[in-house]
Amino acid sequence: MGRRDPGAGGGTAASACAEDTLAVVADAGVTDHVLVGHSMGGKVAQLVAATRPAGLRGIVLVGSGPARPAAQITPAYQEALSHAYDSAESVAWARDHILTAAELPAGVGARIVTDSLSGTDAARAEWPLRGIAQDITGQTRMVGVPALVVAGEHDGVEPVDVLRENLLPYLAQADFTVVRHSGHLIPLEAPDDLAAAIAAFAPAA
């Protein structure tokens, strides 16, 4: 997300990403699917599911942005967060001190820095300055499919208690699982555990 100029079509807001996701699924002709979203992508997945698209059987929200912003999301917090992607050094610091709690596979750490700096300025600013503070409780209450919420035991971005209090109450059908020893980057820190959780959820969704 964010490698193209928003002026060329589409956008970087969660609502625009949800519209893009719906369009991609429709264009691909997918008729039976479970949607998985991580972090901001989890908030996007909630917005997608709220439209109740045909063929969607469930959603998996991994270290997801909650429906209701946490109390820590203040303007000062947002401003500080918006500078996390200012340089390779700031990205590496955030990776090592905020985003992860487990050792990453060789080469992945450097890739995180490269990918984090590859988006447009608008994309890098959208989530910390706007998306993270967006309250979507109304939309999340409209989700009509089963959900699996996956939290990292040591996630400092979307902590376990925040997901319990600010996301689960707004989902009508939700299971909750905590991945041990993981931080926020669950797909990179604990890919096998995440894959197993999704595989166990998907047949029942």
Short mmCIF file of C-alpha atoms in Angstrom, two decimals:
data_model
loop_
_atom_site.label_atom_id
_atom_site.label_comp_id
_atom_site.label_asym_id
_atom_site.label_seq_id
_atom_site.Cartn_x
_atom_site.Cartn_y
_atom_site.Cartn_z
CA MET A 1 0.00 0.00 0.00
CA GLY A 2 1.18 3.52 -0.74
CA ARG A 3 3.65 2.98 -3.57
CA ARG A 4 1.54 4.93 -6.04
CA ASP A 5 0.49 8.57 -6.04
CA PRO A 6 -3.04 8.80 -4.58
CA GLY A 7 -3.80 11.37 -7.26
CA ALA A 8 -3.43 8.63 -9.87
CA GLY A 9 -6.52 6.87 -8.52
CA GLY A 10 -7.52 5.19 -5.30
CA GLY A 11 -6.26 6.55 -1.99
CA THR A 12 -4.57 5.73 1.28
CA ALA A 13 -7.44 6.18 3.76
CA ALA A 14 -8.84 3.00 5.30
CA SER A 15 -12.16 3.57 3.52
CA ALA A 16 -10.41 3.88 0.14
CA CYS A 17 -8.41 0.73 0.82
CA ALA A 18 -11.66 -1.08 1.66
CA GLU A 19 -13.16 0.01 -1.66
CA ASP A 20 -10.01 -1.16 -3.46
CA THR A 21 -10.18 -4.52 -1.68
CA LEU A 22 -13.79 -5.05 -2.69
CA ALA A 23 -12.92 -4.16 -6.29
CA VAL A 24 -9.96 -6.57 -6.39
CA VAL A 25 -12.02 -9.45 -4.97
CA ALA A 26 -14.82 -8.77 -7.46
CA ASP A 27 -12.39 -8.50 -10.37
CA ALA A 28 -10.75 -11.79 -9.39
CA GLY A 29 -14.11 -13.51 -9.39
CA VAL A 30 -13.63 -14.84 -5.86
CA THR A 31 -16.92 -16.18 -4.53
CA ASP A 32 -15.94 -17.96 -1.30
CA HIS A 33 -13.25 -16.43 0.90
CA VAL A 34 -11.92 -15.44 4.31
CA LEU A 35 -10.33 -11.99 4.50
CA VAL A 36 -7.18 -11.52 6.59
CA GLY A 37 -5.99 -8.06 7.65
CA HIS A 38 -2.98 -7.05 9.75
CA SER A 39 -2.67 -3.78 11.70
CA MET A 40 -4.23 -1.05 9.53
CA GLY A 41 -5.33 -3.88 7.25
CA GLY A 42 -7.43 -5.21 10.11
CA LYS A 43 -9.35 -1.96 10.22
CA VAL A 44 -9.75 -2.15 6.45
CA ALA A 45 -11.07 -5.72 6.80
CA GLN A 46 -13.70 -4.53 9.28
CA LEU A 47 -14.87 -1.88 6.81
CA VAL A 48 -14.99 -4.44 4.00
CA ALA A 49 -16.97 -6.94 6.09
CA ALA A 50 -19.39 -4.23 7.20
CA THR A 51 -20.65 -4.02 3.61
CA ARG A 52 -21.53 -7.73 3.83
CA PRO A 53 -20.09 -8.69 0.44
CA ALA A 54 -21.30 -11.89 -1.15
CA GLY A 55 -18.94 -14.83 -0.63
CA LEU A 56 -17.20 -13.51 2.49
CA ARG A 57 -17.25 -16.29 5.11
CA GLY A 58 -15.13 -14.72 7.82
CA ILE A 59 -12.42 -12.25 8.75
CA VAL A 60 -9.13 -12.68 10.58
CA LEU A 61 -7.92 -9.53 12.34
CA VAL A 62 -4.21 -9.79 13.18
CA GLY A 63 -2.80 -7.17 15.55
CA SER A 64 -5.66 -5.12 14.17
CA GLY A 65 -6.44 -1.49 14.53
CA PRO A 66 -9.44 -1.62 16.91
CA ALA A 67 -12.90 -0.37 16.08
CA ARG A 68 -12.69 2.22 18.86
CA PRO A 69 -9.39 4.11 19.19
CA ALA A 70 -7.52 3.44 22.42
CA ALA A 71 -7.13 6.17 25.03
CA GLN A 72 -3.44 6.51 24.17
CA ILE A 73 -4.29 7.86 20.69
CA THR A 74 -3.86 11.54 21.47
CA PRO A 75 -2.74 14.27 19.02
CA ALA A 76 0.72 14.22 20.64
CA TYR A 77 0.96 10.45 20.20
CA GLN A 78 -0.14 10.73 16.58
CA GLU A 79 2.41 13.42 15.81
CA ALA A 80 5.23 11.36 17.32
CA LEU A 81 4.09 8.24 15.45
CA SER A 82 4.03 10.13 12.15
CA HIS A 83 7.83 10.49 12.36
CA ALA A 84 8.50 6.76 12.71
CA TYR A 85 9.15 6.54 8.95
CA ASP A 86 11.28 9.66 8.55
CA SER A 87 14.51 7.75 7.93
CA ALA A 88 16.09 4.32 7.85
CA GLU A 89 17.33 4.93 11.38
CA SER A 90 13.87 5.82 12.73
CA VAL A 91 12.29 2.79 11.05
CA ALA A 92 14.96 0.47 12.45
CA TRP A 93 14.45 1.91 15.94
CA ALA A 94 10.69 1.42 15.74
CA ARG A 95 11.19 -2.11 14.38
CA ASP A 96 13.47 -3.11 17.25
CA HIS A 97 11.85 -1.24 20.16
CA ILE A 98 8.14 -1.03 19.34
CA LEU A 99 7.08 -3.41 16.59
CA THR A 100 8.79 -6.68 17.50
CA ALA A 101 9.32 -8.86 20.54
CA ALA A 102 10.94 -11.84 18.82
CA GLU A 103 13.97 -12.30 16.61
CA LEU A 104 13.21 -11.93 12.92
CA PRO A 105 14.50 -14.27 10.20
CA ALA A 106 17.69 -13.21 8.47
CA GLY A 107 17.14 -10.45 5.95
CA VAL A 108 13.63 -9.63 7.08
CA GLY A 109 14.72 -6.75 9.31
CA ALA A 110 16.40 -4.95 6.42
CA ARG A 111 13.39 -5.60 4.21
CA ILE A 112 11.11 -3.93 6.75
CA VAL A 113 13.20 -0.77 6.52
CA THR A 114 13.16 -0.80 2.70
CA ASP A 115 9.43 -1.42 2.47
CA SER A 116 8.59 1.14 5.14
CA LEU A 117 10.40 3.87 3.22
CA SER A 118 9.05 2.92 -0.21
CA GLY A 119 5.59 4.45 0.12
CA THR A 120 4.54 7.98 -0.69
CA ASP A 121 4.59 10.72 1.93
CA ALA A 122 0.79 10.74 1.90
CA ALA A 123 0.63 7.01 2.60
CA ARG A 124 3.12 7.21 5.47
CA ALA A 125 1.17 10.04 7.09
CA GLU A 126 -2.36 8.71 6.59
CA TRP A 127 -2.44 6.06 9.31
CA PRO A 128 -0.74 7.92 12.19
CA LEU A 129 -2.40 11.27 11.56
CA ARG A 130 -5.89 10.13 10.60
CA GLY A 131 -6.65 6.41 10.29
CA ILE A 132 -5.47 5.37 13.73
CA ALA A 133 -7.90 7.80 15.38
CA GLN A 134 -10.91 6.88 13.24
CA ASP A 135 -13.81 5.40 15.21
CA ILE A 136 -15.51 2.68 13.14
CA THR A 137 -17.57 1.06 15.87
CA GLY A 138 -20.74 1.61 13.86
CA GLN A 139 -19.34 -0.25 10.87
CA THR A 140 -17.78 -3.03 12.94
CA ARG A 141 -21.14 -3.72 14.59
CA MET A 142 -22.48 -4.41 11.07
CA VAL A 143 -20.04 -7.27 10.44
CA GLY A 144 -22.19 -10.34 9.93
CA VAL A 145 -19.56 -13.07 9.57
CA PRO A 146 -17.44 -14.88 12.16
CA ALA A 147 -14.21 -13.16 13.15
CA LEU A 148 -10.93 -14.37 14.59
CA VAL A 149 -8.94 -11.73 16.46
CA VAL A 150 -5.25 -12.58 16.80
CA ALA A 151 -3.12 -10.63 19.29
CA GLY A 152 0.60 -10.68 19.95
CA GLU A 153 1.42 -11.41 23.60
CA HIS A 154 3.86 -8.49 23.74
CA ASP A 155 2.31 -6.23 21.10
CA GLY A 156 3.13 -2.63 22.06
CA VAL A 157 1.12 -1.13 19.19
CA GLU A 158 -2.24 -2.90 19.63
CA PRO A 159 -1.90 -4.55 23.05
CA VAL A 160 -3.95 -7.55 24.11
CA ASP A 161 -6.07 -5.51 26.53
CA VAL A 162 -6.83 -2.87 23.88
CA LEU A 163 -8.12 -5.51 21.48
CA ARG A 164 -10.20 -7.10 24.23
CA GLU A 165 -11.77 -3.78 25.21
CA ASN A 166 -11.86 -1.80 21.95
CA LEU A 167 -12.51 -4.44 19.29
CA LEU A 168 -14.11 -7.64 20.62
CA PRO A 169 -17.22 -5.95 22.08
CA TYR A 170 -18.17 -4.63 18.64
CA LEU A 171 -17.98 -8.00 16.85
CA ALA A 172 -21.08 -10.16 17.08
CA GLN A 173 -19.21 -13.43 16.45
CA ALA A 174 -15.56 -13.41 17.52
CA ASP A 175 -12.92 -15.81 18.74
CA PHE A 176 -9.78 -14.46 20.37
CA THR A 177 -6.31 -15.95 20.44
CA VAL A 178 -2.99 -14.68 21.73
CA VAL A 179 0.26 -15.64 20.00
CA ARG A 180 2.92 -16.11 22.66
CA HIS A 181 6.28 -14.32 22.49
CA SER A 182 5.18 -12.16 19.55
CA GLY A 183 5.00 -8.40 19.16
CA HIS A 184 3.02 -6.47 16.57
CA LEU A 185 4.58 -8.05 13.48
CA ILE A 186 2.92 -11.41 14.04
CA PRO A 187 3.07 -12.48 10.36
CA LEU A 188 6.86 -12.12 10.47
CA GLU A 189 7.57 -13.08 14.08
CA ALA A 190 5.31 -16.12 14.32
CA PRO A 191 4.19 -17.11 10.81
CA ASP A 192 3.64 -20.77 11.64
CA ASP A 193 1.47 -20.00 14.67
CA LEU A 194 -0.55 -17.50 12.65
CA ALA A 195 -1.00 -19.91 9.74
CA ALA A 196 -2.21 -22.62 12.13
CA ALA A 197 -4.72 -20.25 13.73
CA ILE A 198 -6.08 -19.20 10.34
CA ALA A 199 -6.28 -22.79 9.10
CA ALA A 200 -8.22 -23.83 12.21
CA PHE A 201 -10.62 -20.90 11.85
CA ALA A 202 -11.23 -20.94 8.11
CA PRO A 203 -13.12 -24.26 7.78
CA ALA A 204 -15.59 -23.18 10.47
CA ALA A 205 -16.04 -19.63 9.21
#
